[in-house]
mmCIF file of C-alpha atoms in Angstrom:
data_model
loop_
_atom_site.group_PDB
_atom_site.id
_atom_site.type_symbol
_atom_site.label_atom_id
_atom_site.label_comp_id
_atom_site.label_asym_id
_atom_site.label_seq_id
_atom_site.Cartn_x
_atom_site.Cartn_y
_atom_site.Cartn_z
ATOM 1 C CA UNK A 1 -0.055 -9.307 28.079
ATOM 2 C CA UNK A 2 -2.468 -8.826 25.181
ATOM 3 C CA UNK A 3 -1.737 -9.742 21.559
ATOM 4 C CA UNK A 4 -1.580 -6.037 20.718
ATOM 5 C CA UNK A 5 0.920 -5.320 23.503
ATOM 6 C CA UNK A 6 3.128 -8.259 22.534
ATOM 7 C CA UNK A 7 3.393 -7.011 18.950
ATOM 8 C CA UNK A 8 4.254 -3.477 20.093
ATOM 9 C CA UNK A 9 6.854 -4.789 22.522
ATOM 10 C CA UNK A 10 8.486 -6.802 19.736
ATOM 11 C CA UNK A 11 8.600 -3.753 17.449
ATOM 12 C CA UNK A 12 10.186 -1.652 20.215
ATOM 13 C CA UNK A 13 12.785 -4.319 20.950
ATOM 14 C CA UNK A 14 13.738 -4.446 17.277
ATOM 15 C CA UNK A 15 13.903 -0.627 17.064
ATOM 16 C CA UNK A 16 11.636 -0.625 14.000
ATOM 17 C CA UNK A 17 10.912 3.088 14.110
ATOM 18 C CA UNK A 18 9.589 3.352 10.546
ATOM 19 C CA UNK A 19 6.600 1.031 11.063
ATOM 20 C CA UNK A 20 3.391 3.058 11.015
ATOM 21 C CA UNK A 21 0.770 0.357 11.579
ATOM 22 C CA UNK A 22 0.238 -3.346 12.145
ATOM 23 C CA UNK A 23 -3.138 -5.041 11.987
ATOM 24 C CA UNK A 24 -3.966 -8.702 12.593
ATOM 25 C CA UNK A 25 -7.383 -10.124 11.698
ATOM 26 C CA UNK A 26 -8.612 -13.683 12.037
ATOM 27 C CA UNK A 27 -11.899 -15.152 10.892
ATOM 28 C CA UNK A 28 -13.962 -12.005 11.368
ATOM 29 C CA UNK A 29 -12.209 -10.541 14.405
ATOM 30 C CA UNK A 30 -9.493 -7.892 14.639
ATOM 31 C CA UNK A 31 -6.899 -9.317 17.005
ATOM 32 C CA UNK A 32 -4.579 -6.313 17.068
ATOM 33 C CA UNK A 33 -4.641 -2.872 15.468
ATOM 34 C CA UNK A 34 -1.668 -0.730 16.429
ATOM 35 C CA UNK A 35 -0.606 2.655 15.068
ATOM 36 C CA UNK A 36 2.692 4.473 15.532
ATOM 37 C CA UNK A 37 4.373 7.726 14.488
ATOM 38 C CA UNK A 38 1.146 9.688 14.727
ATOM 39 C CA UNK A 39 -0.716 7.362 12.377
ATOM 40 C CA UNK A 40 -4.379 6.515 13.046
ATOM 41 C CA UNK A 41 -7.035 4.300 11.508
ATOM 42 C CA UNK A 42 -7.746 7.144 9.059
ATOM 43 C CA UNK A 43 -4.112 7.608 7.986
ATOM 44 C CA UNK A 44 -3.063 6.627 4.491
ATOM 45 C CA UNK A 45 0.302 5.155 3.586
ATOM 46 C CA UNK A 46 2.053 4.700 0.243
ATOM 47 C CA UNK A 47 1.364 1.268 -1.269
ATOM 48 C CA UNK A 48 4.349 0.888 -3.571
ATOM 49 C CA UNK A 49 4.217 -2.574 -5.179
ATOM 50 C CA UNK A 50 1.097 -3.668 -3.318
ATOM 51 C CA UNK A 51 -0.550 -2.007 -6.323
ATOM 52 C CA UNK A 52 0.898 -4.787 -8.486
ATOM 53 C CA UNK A 53 -1.358 -7.295 -6.731
ATOM 54 C CA UNK A 54 -4.317 -4.944 -7.177
ATOM 55 C CA UNK A 55 -3.610 -4.930 -10.923
ATOM 56 C CA UNK A 56 -3.595 -8.719 -10.779
ATOM 57 C CA UNK A 57 -7.055 -8.627 -9.183
ATOM 58 C CA UNK A 58 -8.166 -6.286 -11.971
ATOM 59 C CA UNK A 59 -7.135 -8.951 -14.495
ATOM 60 C CA UNK A 60 -9.378 -11.413 -12.640
ATOM 61 C CA UNK A 61 -12.281 -8.969 -12.880
ATOM 62 C CA UNK A 62 -11.640 -8.410 -16.586
ATOM 63 C CA UNK A 63 -11.747 -12.173 -17.128
ATOM 64 C CA UNK A 64 -14.963 -12.439 -15.107
ATOM 65 C CA UNK A 65 -16.617 -9.911 -17.436
ATOM 66 C CA UNK A 66 -15.154 -11.401 -20.596
ATOM 67 C CA UNK A 67 -13.245 -8.196 -21.377
ATOM 68 C CA UNK A 68 -10.050 -10.213 -21.611
ATOM 69 C CA UNK A 69 -10.472 -13.492 -23.531
ATOM 70 C CA UNK A 70 -7.712 -15.316 -21.647
ATOM 71 C CA UNK A 71 -4.239 -15.123 -20.183
ATOM 72 C CA UNK A 72 -2.371 -16.514 -23.160
ATOM 73 C CA UNK A 73 -3.368 -13.737 -25.539
ATOM 74 C CA UNK A 74 -0.482 -11.818 -27.076
ATOM 75 C CA UNK A 75 0.424 -8.450 -25.594
ATOM 76 C CA UNK A 76 0.896 -7.269 -29.181
ATOM 77 C CA UNK A 77 -2.870 -7.645 -29.714
ATOM 78 C CA UNK A 78 -3.357 -4.677 -27.382
ATOM 79 C CA UNK A 79 -0.122 -2.680 -27.603
ATOM 80 C CA UNK A 80 0.707 -1.491 -31.138
ATOM 81 C CA UNK A 81 4.414 -0.913 -30.403
ATOM 82 C CA UNK A 82 4.814 -4.666 -29.859
ATOM 83 C CA UNK A 83 3.613 -5.557 -33.330
ATOM 84 C CA UNK A 84 5.993 -3.269 -35.192
ATOM 85 C CA UNK A 85 8.795 -5.810 -35.452
ATOM 86 C CA UNK A 86 11.165 -4.083 -33.043
ATOM 87 C CA UNK A 87 12.139 -7.451 -31.568
ATOM 88 C CA UNK A 88 11.407 -10.870 -33.093
ATOM 89 C CA UNK A 89 10.293 -12.227 -29.710
ATOM 90 C CA UNK A 90 7.625 -9.554 -29.092
ATOM 91 C CA UNK A 91 4.800 -11.669 -30.625
ATOM 92 C CA UNK A 92 5.509 -14.413 -28.076
ATOM 93 C CA UNK A 93 4.927 -12.240 -24.983
ATOM 94 C CA UNK A 94 1.517 -12.895 -23.400
ATOM 95 C CA UNK A 95 -0.527 -11.460 -20.552
ATOM 96 C CA UNK A 96 0.451 -14.507 -18.502
ATOM 97 C CA UNK A 97 4.101 -13.589 -18.948
ATOM 98 C CA UNK A 98 3.441 -10.079 -17.645
ATOM 99 C CA UNK A 99 1.622 -11.448 -14.594
ATOM 100 C CA UNK A 100 4.482 -13.820 -13.763
ATOM 101 C CA UNK A 101 7.208 -11.316 -14.749
ATOM 102 C CA UNK A 102 8.597 -13.677 -17.345
ATOM 103 C CA UNK A 103 8.359 -11.464 -20.445
ATOM 104 C CA UNK A 104 12.092 -11.880 -21.015
ATOM 105 C CA UNK A 105 12.598 -8.151 -21.580
ATOM 106 C CA UNK A 106 16.018 -7.108 -20.279
ATOM 107 C CA UNK A 107 15.999 -5.607 -16.788
ATOM 108 C CA UNK A 108 18.512 -4.587 -14.141
ATOM 109 C CA UNK A 109 16.865 -3.544 -10.898
ATOM 110 C CA UNK A 110 19.812 -1.605 -9.487
ATOM 111 C CA UNK A 111 20.748 -1.283 -5.809
ATOM 112 C CA UNK A 112 17.820 -1.385 -3.350
ATOM 113 C CA UNK A 113 15.631 -0.994 -6.400
ATOM 114 C CA UNK A 114 16.850 2.534 -7.097
ATOM 115 C CA UNK A 115 16.851 1.699 -10.743
ATOM 116 C CA UNK A 116 18.501 3.714 -13.516
ATOM 117 C CA UNK A 117 16.342 1.838 -16.036
ATOM 118 C CA UNK A 118 13.178 3.281 -14.507
ATOM 119 C CA UNK A 119 14.739 6.744 -14.428
ATOM 120 C CA UNK A 120 15.216 6.392 -18.176
ATOM 121 C CA UNK A 121 11.561 5.422 -18.586
ATOM 122 C CA UNK A 122 10.427 8.456 -16.601
ATOM 123 C CA UNK A 123 12.541 10.734 -18.734
ATOM 124 C CA UNK A 124 11.257 9.253 -21.980
ATOM 125 C CA UNK A 125 8.313 10.840 -23.717
ATOM 126 C CA UNK A 126 6.600 7.494 -24.287
ATOM 127 C CA UNK A 127 7.007 4.750 -21.681
ATOM 128 C CA UNK A 128 5.623 1.959 -23.868
ATOM 129 C CA UNK A 129 7.768 2.870 -26.856
ATOM 130 C CA UNK A 130 10.842 3.010 -24.619
ATOM 131 C CA UNK A 131 10.154 -0.490 -23.257
ATOM 132 C CA UNK A 132 9.471 -1.817 -26.752
ATOM 133 C CA UNK A 133 12.951 -0.637 -27.746
ATOM 134 C CA UNK A 134 14.571 -2.730 -24.988
ATOM 135 C CA UNK A 135 15.962 -6.098 -26.010
ATOM 136 C CA UNK A 136 14.138 -9.303 -25.127
ATOM 137 C CA UNK A 137 17.025 -11.095 -23.413
ATOM 138 C CA UNK A 138 15.250 -14.365 -22.507
ATOM 139 C CA UNK A 139 12.669 -16.484 -24.228
ATOM 140 C CA UNK A 140 9.299 -15.348 -22.808
ATOM 141 C CA UNK A 141 8.051 -17.636 -20.042
ATOM 142 C CA UNK A 142 11.442 -19.136 -19.213
ATOM 143 C CA UNK A 143 12.857 -16.916 -16.441
ATOM 144 C CA UNK A 144 11.261 -14.895 -13.655
ATOM 145 C CA UNK A 145 12.846 -11.460 -13.315
ATOM 146 C CA UNK A 146 11.026 -9.070 -10.976
ATOM 147 C CA UNK A 147 10.719 -5.881 -12.982
ATOM 148 C CA UNK A 148 8.586 -2.825 -13.483
ATOM 149 C CA UNK A 149 8.455 -3.071 -17.262
ATOM 150 C CA UNK A 150 6.041 -6.025 -17.187
ATOM 151 C CA UNK A 151 3.675 -4.210 -14.830
ATOM 152 C CA UNK A 152 3.682 -1.063 -16.968
ATOM 153 C CA UNK A 153 2.807 -3.190 -19.989
ATOM 154 C CA UNK A 154 0.052 -4.962 -18.028
ATOM 155 C CA UNK A 155 -1.444 -1.594 -17.067
ATOM 156 C CA UNK A 156 -1.456 -0.660 -20.755
ATOM 157 C CA UNK A 157 -3.227 -3.908 -21.696
ATOM 158 C CA UNK A 158 -5.848 -3.385 -18.988
ATOM 159 C CA UNK A 159 -6.406 0.181 -20.132
ATOM 160 C CA UNK A 160 -7.015 -1.142 -23.643
ATOM 161 C CA UNK A 161 -9.643 -3.701 -22.571
ATOM 162 C CA UNK A 162 -11.269 -1.992 -19.554
ATOM 163 C CA UNK A 163 -11.281 1.678 -20.473
ATOM 164 C CA UNK A 164 -9.842 4.074 -17.904
ATOM 165 C CA UNK A 165 -7.973 1.705 -15.588
ATOM 166 C CA UNK A 166 -8.413 3.653 -12.374
ATOM 167 C CA UNK A 167 -12.156 4.098 -13.006
ATOM 168 C CA UNK A 168 -12.426 0.351 -13.623
ATOM 169 C CA UNK A 169 -10.615 -0.577 -10.400
ATOM 170 C CA UNK A 170 -12.496 2.023 -8.392
ATOM 171 C CA UNK A 171 -15.867 0.835 -9.689
ATOM 172 C CA UNK A 172 -15.276 -2.925 -9.665
ATOM 173 C CA UNK A 173 -12.948 -3.438 -6.668
ATOM 174 C CA UNK A 174 -12.614 -0.384 -4.467
ATOM 175 C CA UNK A 175 -16.262 0.686 -4.231
ATOM 176 C CA UNK A 176 -17.636 -2.798 -3.361
ATOM 177 C CA UNK A 177 -14.947 -3.065 -0.652
ATOM 178 C CA UNK A 178 -15.672 0.460 0.681
ATOM 179 C CA UNK A 179 -12.167 1.587 -0.264
ATOM 180 C CA UNK A 180 -11.594 5.250 -1.018
ATOM 181 C CA UNK A 181 -8.549 6.430 -2.918
ATOM 182 C CA UNK A 182 -7.288 9.380 -4.839
ATOM 183 C CA UNK A 183 -7.125 8.949 -8.589
ATOM 184 C CA UNK A 184 -3.795 7.240 -9.241
ATOM 185 C CA UNK A 185 -0.861 8.945 -10.893
ATOM 186 C CA UNK A 186 -1.027 8.742 -14.683
ATOM 187 C CA UNK A 187 2.040 9.347 -16.816
ATOM 188 C CA UNK A 188 2.030 12.020 -19.533
ATOM 189 C CA UNK A 189 1.822 9.154 -22.049
ATOM 190 C CA UNK A 190 -1.292 7.744 -20.367
ATOM 191 C CA UNK A 191 -0.066 4.915 -18.085
ATOM 192 C CA UNK A 192 -1.388 4.461 -14.535
ATOM 193 C CA UNK A 193 1.490 3.320 -12.368
ATOM 194 C CA UNK A 194 2.052 2.705 -8.665
ATOM 195 C CA UNK A 195 5.332 4.563 -8.244
ATOM 196 C CA UNK A 196 4.439 7.536 -10.390
ATOM 197 C CA UNK A 197 7.316 9.489 -11.823
ATOM 198 C CA UNK A 198 9.587 8.685 -8.905
ATOM 199 C CA UNK A 199 8.056 11.382 -6.696
ATOM 200 C CA UNK A 200 6.450 10.620 -3.326
ATOM 201 C CA UNK A 201 3.532 12.946 -4.044
ATOM 202 C CA UNK A 202 2.669 10.764 -7.050
ATOM 203 C CA UNK A 203 2.950 7.566 -5.006
ATOM 204 C CA UNK A 204 0.595 8.959 -2.372
ATOM 205 C CA UNK A 205 -2.248 8.973 -4.900
ATOM 206 C CA UNK A 206 -2.558 5.201 -4.402
ATOM 207 C CA UNK A 207 -2.268 5.354 -0.588
ATOM 208 C CA UNK A 208 -4.701 3.273 1.497
ATOM 209 C CA UNK A 209 -5.529 2.857 5.176
ATOM 210 C CA UNK A 210 -4.642 -0.320 7.053
ATOM 211 C CA UNK A 211 -8.285 -1.391 7.151
ATOM 212 C CA UNK A 212 -8.659 -0.842 3.416
ATOM 213 C CA UNK A 213 -5.657 -3.092 2.880
ATOM 214 C CA UNK A 214 -7.360 -5.649 5.108
ATOM 215 C CA UNK A 215 -10.401 -5.605 2.813
ATOM 216 C CA UNK A 216 -8.212 -6.589 -0.120
ATOM 217 C CA UNK A 217 -6.815 -9.484 1.907
ATOM 218 C CA UNK A 218 -10.309 -10.630 2.814
ATOM 219 C CA UNK A 219 -11.342 -10.565 -0.851
ATOM 220 C CA UNK A 220 -8.485 -12.930 -1.675
ATOM 221 C CA UNK A 221 -9.076 -15.145 1.352
ATOM 222 C CA UNK A 222 -12.728 -15.638 0.383
ATOM 223 C CA UNK A 223 -11.973 -16.646 -3.177
ATOM 224 C CA UNK A 224 -12.869 -13.390 -4.888
ATOM 225 C CA UNK A 225 -16.207 -12.892 -3.106
ATOM 226 C CA UNK A 226 -16.937 -9.975 -0.797
ATOM 227 C CA UNK A 227 -20.177 -9.484 1.136
ATOM 228 C CA UNK A 228 -21.835 -12.175 -0.966
ATOM 229 C CA UNK A 229 -20.856 -10.577 -4.290
ATOM 230 C CA UNK A 230 -18.525 -12.189 -6.806
ATOM 231 C CA UNK A 231 -15.850 -9.623 -7.697
ATOM 232 C CA UNK A 232 -12.867 -11.597 -8.992
ATOM 233 C CA UNK A 233 -12.988 -14.810 -11.001
ATOM 234 C CA UNK A 234 -12.530 -17.721 -8.590
ATOM 235 C CA UNK A 235 -10.634 -19.855 -11.092
ATOM 236 C CA UNK A 236 -8.333 -16.941 -11.878
ATOM 237 C CA UNK A 237 -7.624 -16.297 -8.216
ATOM 238 C CA UNK A 238 -6.749 -19.950 -7.617
ATOM 239 C CA UNK A 239 -4.223 -19.754 -10.438
ATOM 240 C CA UNK A 240 -2.942 -16.345 -9.351
ATOM 241 C CA UNK A 241 -2.122 -17.678 -5.883
ATOM 242 C CA UNK A 242 -0.349 -20.794 -7.132
ATOM 243 C CA UNK A 243 3.379 -20.959 -7.987
ATOM 244 C CA UNK A 244 4.261 -20.053 -11.553
ATOM 245 C CA UNK A 245 6.314 -22.452 -13.644
ATOM 246 C CA UNK A 246 9.295 -20.095 -13.489
ATOM 247 C CA UNK A 247 9.364 -19.338 -9.742
ATOM 248 C CA UNK A 248 7.853 -21.374 -6.865
ATOM 249 C CA UNK A 249 7.674 -18.231 -4.721
ATOM 250 C CA UNK A 250 5.705 -16.096 -7.163
ATOM 251 C CA UNK A 251 2.244 -16.306 -8.678
ATOM 252 C CA UNK A 252 0.414 -13.631 -10.661
ATOM 253 C CA UNK A 253 1.957 -10.545 -9.008
ATOM 254 C CA UNK A 254 1.555 -12.195 -5.586
ATOM 255 C CA UNK A 255 4.414 -13.453 -3.423
ATOM 256 C CA UNK A 256 4.083 -17.008 -2.090
ATOM 257 C CA UNK A 257 5.529 -18.749 0.950
ATOM 258 C CA UNK A 258 5.014 -21.721 3.229
ATOM 259 C CA UNK A 259 1.335 -21.458 4.197
ATOM 260 C CA UNK A 260 0.899 -17.857 3.037
ATOM 261 C CA UNK A 261 0.623 -15.511 0.081
ATOM 262 C CA UNK A 262 1.170 -11.772 0.096
ATOM 263 C CA UNK A 263 0.906 -8.392 -1.571
ATOM 264 C CA UNK A 264 4.246 -6.753 -0.849
ATOM 265 C CA UNK A 265 5.500 -3.227 -1.412
ATOM 266 C CA UNK A 266 8.967 -1.738 -1.004
ATOM 267 C CA UNK A 267 9.813 -0.502 2.467
ATOM 268 C CA UNK A 268 7.441 -2.685 4.489
ATOM 269 C CA UNK A 269 3.984 -2.395 2.882
ATOM 270 C CA UNK A 270 2.360 -5.782 3.411
ATOM 271 C CA UNK A 271 -0.876 -7.765 3.171
ATOM 272 C CA UNK A 272 -0.046 -11.324 4.275
ATOM 273 C CA UNK A 273 -2.761 -13.972 4.116
ATOM 274 C CA UNK A 274 -2.476 -17.331 5.915
ATOM 275 C CA UNK A 275 -5.440 -19.154 4.330
ATOM 276 C CA UNK A 276 -5.449 -22.304 6.458
ATOM 277 C CA UNK A 277 -5.564 -20.182 9.619
ATOM 278 C CA UNK A 278 -7.925 -17.599 8.078
ATOM 279 C CA UNK A 279 -5.442 -15.030 9.340
ATOM 280 C CA UNK A 280 -4.550 -11.745 7.642
ATOM 281 C CA UNK A 281 -1.697 -9.462 8.682
ATOM 282 C CA UNK A 282 -1.355 -5.897 7.394
ATOM 283 C CA UNK A 283 1.636 -3.633 7.847
ATOM 284 C CA UNK A 284 2.472 -0.094 6.729
ATOM 285 C CA UNK A 285 5.823 1.643 7.049
ATOM 286 C CA UNK A 286 7.717 4.680 5.822
ATOM 287 C CA UNK A 287 10.104 3.470 3.084
ATOM 288 C CA UNK A 288 13.802 4.223 3.540
ATOM 289 C CA UNK A 289 16.837 3.822 1.304
ATOM 290 C CA UNK A 290 17.668 0.571 3.121
ATOM 291 C CA UNK A 291 14.485 -1.065 1.837
ATOM 292 C CA UNK A 292 13.521 -2.673 5.154
ATOM 293 C CA UNK A 293 10.881 -5.432 4.998
ATOM 294 C CA UNK A 294 9.943 -6.198 8.659
ATOM 295 C CA UNK A 295 8.376 -9.539 7.675
ATOM 296 C CA UNK A 296 9.612 -10.965 10.975
ATOM 297 C CA UNK A 297 6.924 -8.854 12.709
ATOM 298 C CA UNK A 298 4.215 -10.580 10.682
ATOM 299 C CA UNK A 299 5.572 -14.051 11.321
ATOM 300 C CA UNK A 300 6.045 -13.278 15.015
ATOM 301 C CA UNK A 301 2.375 -12.263 15.170
ATOM 302 C CA UNK A 302 1.387 -15.441 13.363
ATOM 303 C CA UNK A 303 3.269 -17.490 15.956
ATOM 304 C CA UNK A 304 1.543 -15.629 18.802
ATOM 305 C CA UNK A 305 -1.818 -16.255 17.162
ATOM 306 C CA UNK A 306 -1.078 -19.976 16.816
ATOM 307 C CA UNK A 307 -0.009 -20.138 20.456
ATOM 308 C CA UNK A 308 -3.142 -18.337 21.654
ATOM 309 C CA UNK A 309 -5.403 -20.548 19.534
ATOM 310 C CA UNK A 310 -3.738 -23.657 20.929
ATOM 311 C CA UNK A 311 -4.245 -22.286 24.448
ATOM 312 C CA UNK A 312 -7.925 -21.698 23.751
ATOM 313 C CA UNK A 313 -8.421 -25.244 22.450
ATOM 314 C CA UNK A 314 -6.908 -26.570 25.688
ATOM 315 C CA UNK A 315 -9.324 -24.516 27.790
ATOM 316 C CA UNK A 316 -7.103 -21.559 28.570
ATOM 317 C CA UNK A 317 -7.885 -17.855 28.256
ATOM 318 C CA UNK A 318 -6.335 -14.963 26.456
ATOM 319 C CA UNK A 319 -7.094 -11.336 25.814
ATOM 320 C CA UNK A 320 -6.238 -9.199 22.846
ATOM 321 C CA UNK A 321 -6.789 -6.019 24.814
ATOM 322 C CA UNK A 322 -9.211 -4.551 22.257
#
């Protein structure tokens, strides 16, 4: 049985009907590329919080160009609402804190991330002003709390230093990687954001194909270089993919695990990179209210890959059926 067939068999056995694609790539070769539910190589899927990791890459580009002087600069230097004295801890919040989700701003994610706090933001006339009015519950840098507020603020900082944020990402990341995307949703108050105003049609503006997601994984795997061109600062990327002081499983908007790092979006959107094996796994799925992750599919594929590679080293044969 080929690698591709084994993955599909596993998905069928688990009754994972919402998975739309899985793609495994290793060291220049696509090992498996499977599509389900009418999806094809040209189909685009919502990214959800995978966009957070793309914003992290944009920070690395901004550093490479000197547009951002460093990670420990105060958010208040770029966002006027945070230098108005609304909270005494606002001057302490830095770009680094936004990247590690340790701003300390109060947050309650709700059930399955259906968050009333975000609904309030969407209803507000000014997202940044609304967030600035929220209490800073923890000393910045002390506690990791996965929240949308920090990412919204990061998007605002990037907009301030890079100009139009989508144009910057499209020009500096997407175009070199041959990624095509619609212009992202932008709030009425001028903030680009991955989950729009809570509507699926807004989220679809950031949708990518499985192969485009693979390109982002390859950029990270190769230290910020793609096709011989430096795109993201290498030193930044090393730091981004290392554990933060507040959470060993989180870097700069990247999830970290034993031998892997990942861009992860709600409902099963995944780019998992296993650097020592030069293996990248991509998955797309239709999000549901249950918030399924399907990470077992990725780790099952990694185990198959390790088994096949071991077989090859011992003189055996295998076929991926592609």
